[in-house]
Amino acid sequence: QSALTQPASVSGSPGQSITISCTGTGSDVGAYNYVSWYQQHPGKAPQVVIYDVSNRPSGISSRFSGSKSGNTASLIISGLQAEDEADYYCSSYTKSRLYVFGAGTRVTVL
Amino acid sequence: QVQLQESGPGLVKPSETLSLTCTVSGGSINNYYWTWIRQPVGKGLEWLGRVHSSGFTNYNPSLGSRLTMSLDTSEKQFSLKLTSVTAADTAVYYCVRGNNWSDYFDSWGQGTLVTVSS
């Protein structure tokens, strides 16, 4: 099972919106609405920010949103803040009953 | 609020077996998928496998037959055993709970660094 494809880095100024893409195949991202996104600050464990493509867990800012079209999912962070600077990973359940992650995207707040 | 805590040796010799345990507190161990995910330092996340409280398991095929997971409901613990380790198995290992309504990981341990070296 190949990893999902994410851009290595995305940057934006405070207050701007950024989008992180996550491209898979018809056997993972395209097969189910089970795409989730995880934020990881340095030295910390990841935490979920979006699940089931577009749902936010309680306690996660409404500035985080998600969408999917075909085999590509996207995480949108609006009103970018300094605290959003972190690594972001997408994940998908697959037809093989496994989970696959993207390689991660480093978000930099300029 | 469920909490997960990994425990086990931080150093394992090549060709030996890596064994880790995760203790669950603040919540039930029943009716959930319990997962191990690892992250080589400075790299991305890799899903290793999962065990359900029913005993069902499934593993990442990239690990071949090296990986075994088990669960002890009475101790509220689940474990990982990875045999014939090499330097490529050096990573931070996270124990993680799978959400029981959908397919995502809703609670993570703090992670434990395991180094494979002689």
Coordinates of N, CA, C and O in Angstrom, one line a residue, chain A residues 1 33-36 38 40 43-48 50-52 57 87 89 91 93 96-104, chain B residues 33 35 37 39 42-47 50 56 58-61 94 98-99 101-111:
Chain A
Q1 N 0.9 -1.2 0.0 CA 0.0 0.0 0.0 C 0.9 1.2 0.0 O 1.7 1.4 0.9
N33 N -15.4 7.6 2.7 CA -15.3 8.9 3.4 C -14.6 8.8 4.7 O -15.1 9.4 5.7
Y34 N -13.5 8.1 4.8 CA -12.8 7.8 6.0 C -11.4 8.5 6.0 O -10.4 7.8 6.3
V35 N -11.4 9.7 5.5 CA -10.1 10.5 5.5 C -10.0 11.3 6.8 O -11.0 12.0 7.2
S36 N -8.9 11.2 7.5 CA -8.7 12.0 8.7 C -7.4 12.8 8.6 O -6.5 12.4 7.8
Y38 N -4.3 14.9 10.9 CA -3.7 14.9 12.2 C -2.6 16.1 12.3 O -1.9 16.2 11.3
Q40 N 0.6 17.7 14.3 CA 1.7 17.3 15.2 C 2.6 18.4 15.4 O 3.3 18.8 14.5
G43 N 7.9 17.2 19.0 CA 8.0 16.5 20.2 C 6.7 16.0 20.8 O 6.7 15.5 22.0
K44 N 5.6 16.2 20.1 CA 4.3 15.8 20.7 C 3.7 14.7 19.8 O 4.1 14.5 18.7
A45 N 2.7 14.1 20.4 CA 1.9 13.1 19.7 C 1.0 13.8 18.7 O 0.5 14.9 19.0
P46 N 0.6 13.2 17.6 CA -0.4 13.8 16.7 C -1.7 13.8 17.4 O -2.0 13.1 18.4
Q47 N -2.6 14.8 16.9 CA -3.9 14.8 17.4 C -4.8 15.1 16.2 O -4.4 15.8 15.3
V48 N -6.0 14.5 16.2 CA -6.9 14.6 15.1 C -7.5 16.0 15.0 O -7.9 16.5 16.1
I50 N -9.5 16.7 11.9 CA -10.6 16.4 11.0 C -10.7 14.9 10.9 O -9.7 14.2 10.7
Y51 N -12.0 14.4 10.9 CA -12.2 13.0 10.6 C -13.4 12.9 9.7 O -14.2 13.8 9.5
D52 N -13.5 11.7 9.0 CA -14.6 11.5 8.1 C -14.7 12.6 7.1 O -15.8 13.2 6.8
P57 N -13.6 17.2 15.5 CA -13.8 16.8 16.9 C -14.1 18.0 17.8 O -13.7 19.1 17.5
D87 N 3.3 20.0 11.8 CA 3.2 19.1 10.7 C 1.8 18.5 10.6 O 1.2 18.3 11.7
Y89 N -0.7 15.5 8.8 CA -0.7 14.2 8.1 C -2.1 13.8 7.8 O -3.0 13.9 8.7
S91 N -4.7 10.7 6.6 CA -4.8 9.2 6.7 C -6.1 8.8 6.1 O -7.1 9.5 6.1
Y93 N -8.6 5.0 5.5 CA -8.9 3.6 5.6 C -8.9 3.1 4.1 O -9.1 3.9 3.2
S96 N -8.2 -2.7 1.6 CA -7.4 -3.8 2.2 C -7.6 -3.9 3.7 O -6.9 -4.7 4.3
R97 N -8.5 -3.1 4.2 CA -8.8 -3.0 5.7 C -7.5 -2.6 6.5 O -7.3 -3.0 7.6
L98 N -6.7 -1.8 5.8 CA -5.6 -1.2 6.5 C -5.7 0.3 6.5 O -6.7 0.9 6.0
Y99 N -4.7 1.0 7.1 CA -4.7 2.4 7.1 C -3.4 2.9 6.5 O -2.4 2.3 6.6
V100 N -3.5 4.0 5.7 CA -2.3 4.5 5.1 C -2.2 6.0 5.4 O -3.3 6.7 5.6
F101 N -1.0 6.5 5.6 CA -0.8 7.9 5.9 C -0.1 8.6 4.7 O 0.6 8.0 3.9
G102 N -0.2 9.9 4.7 CA 0.6 10.7 3.8 C 1.9 11.0 4.5 O 2.1 10.7 5.7
A103 N 2.9 11.5 3.7 CA 4.2 11.7 4.2 C 4.3 12.9 5.1 O 5.4 13.1 5.8
G104 N 3.3 13.7 5.1 CA 3.3 14.9 6.0 C 3.6 16.2 5.3 O 4.3 16.2 4.3
Chain B
Y33 N -10.9 -0.7 18.7 CA -9.7 -1.1 18.1 C -8.5 -0.4 18.7 O -8.5 0.8 18.9
T35 N -4.4 0.3 18.4 CA -3.5 0.4 17.3 C -2.1 0.8 17.7 O -2.0 1.5 18.7
I37 N 1.2 2.7 16.0 CA 1.7 3.5 14.9 C 3.1 3.9 15.3 O 3.4 4.2 16.4
Q39 N 6.8 6.1 14.1 CA 7.4 7.3 13.4 C 8.9 7.4 13.6 O 9.4 7.8 14.6
G42 N 12.1 12.3 12.7 CA 12.2 13.2 11.5 C 11.4 12.7 10.3 O 11.5 13.4 9.2
K43 N 10.7 11.6 10.4 CA 9.9 11.1 9.3 C 8.4 11.0 9.6 O 8.0 11.5 10.6
G44 N 7.7 10.4 8.7 CA 6.3 10.3 8.8 C 5.7 9.1 9.6 O 6.5 8.3 10.1
L45 N 4.4 9.0 9.6 CA 3.7 8.0 10.4 C 3.5 6.8 9.6 O 3.2 6.8 8.4
E46 N 3.6 5.6 10.3 CA 3.4 4.3 9.7 C 2.4 3.5 10.6 O 2.7 3.3 11.7
W47 N 1.3 3.1 10.0 CA 0.3 2.3 10.7 C 0.9 0.8 10.8 O 1.2 0.3 9.7
R50 N -3.6 -3.4 14.3 CA -4.6 -3.2 15.3 C -5.1 -4.5 15.9 O -5.1 -5.5 15.2
F56 N -9.9 -9.9 17.3 CA -9.6 -9.7 15.9 C -8.3 -8.8 15.8 O -8.1 -7.9 16.5
N58 N -5.5 -7.2 12.6 CA -4.9 -7.1 11.3 C -3.7 -6.2 11.3 O -3.6 -5.3 12.0
Y59 N -2.8 -6.6 10.4 CA -1.4 -6.0 10.4 C -1.0 -5.5 9.1 O -1.6 -5.8 8.0
N60 N -0.1 -4.5 9.1 CA 0.5 -4.0 7.9 C 1.3 -5.1 7.2 O 2.2 -5.6 7.8
P61 N 0.9 -5.4 6.0 CA 1.7 -6.5 5.3 C 3.2 -6.2 5.1 O 3.9 -7.1 4.9
Y94 N 3.8 4.7 19.0 CA 2.7 5.3 19.7 C 1.6 4.2 19.8 O 1.3 3.5 18.8
G98 N -8.6 3.5 18.3 CA -9.4 3.8 17.1 C -10.8 4.1 17.6 O -11.4 3.5 18.4
N99 N -11.3 5.2 17.0 CA -12.7 5.6 17.4 C -13.7 4.5 17.0 O -13.6 3.8 16.0
W101 N -16.9 4.7 16.4 CA -18.0 5.0 15.5 C -17.5 5.2 14.1 O -18.3 5.2 13.2
S102 N -16.2 5.5 13.9 CA -15.7 5.7 12.6 C -14.3 5.3 12.5 O -13.7 4.7 13.5
D103 N -13.6 5.5 11.4 CA -12.3 5.0 11.2 C -11.3 6.1 11.3 O -10.8 6.6 10.3
Y104 N -11.0 6.5 12.5 CA -9.9 7.5 12.7 C -9.3 7.2 14.2 O -9.9 6.4 14.9
F105 N -8.2 7.9 14.5 CA -7.5 7.6 15.7 C -7.8 8.8 16.7 O -7.3 9.9 16.4
D106 N -8.5 8.5 17.7 CA -9.0 9.6 18.5 C -8.2 9.9 19.8 O -8.3 10.9 20.4
S107 N -7.4 8.9 20.2 CA -6.6 9.1 21.4 C -5.2 8.5 21.2 O -5.1 7.3 20.8
W108 N -4.2 9.2 21.6 CA -2.8 8.8 21.4 C -2.0 8.8 22.7 O -2.2 9.7 23.5
G109 N -1.1 7.8 22.8 CA -0.1 7.9 23.9 C 0.9 8.9 23.6 O 0.9 9.5 22.5
Q110 N 1.8 9.2 24.5 CA 2.8 10.2 24.3 C 3.9 9.7 23.4 O 4.7 10.5 22.9
G111 N 4.0 8.4 23.2 CA 5.0 7.8 22.3 C 6.3 7.4 23.1 O 6.6 8.0 24.2

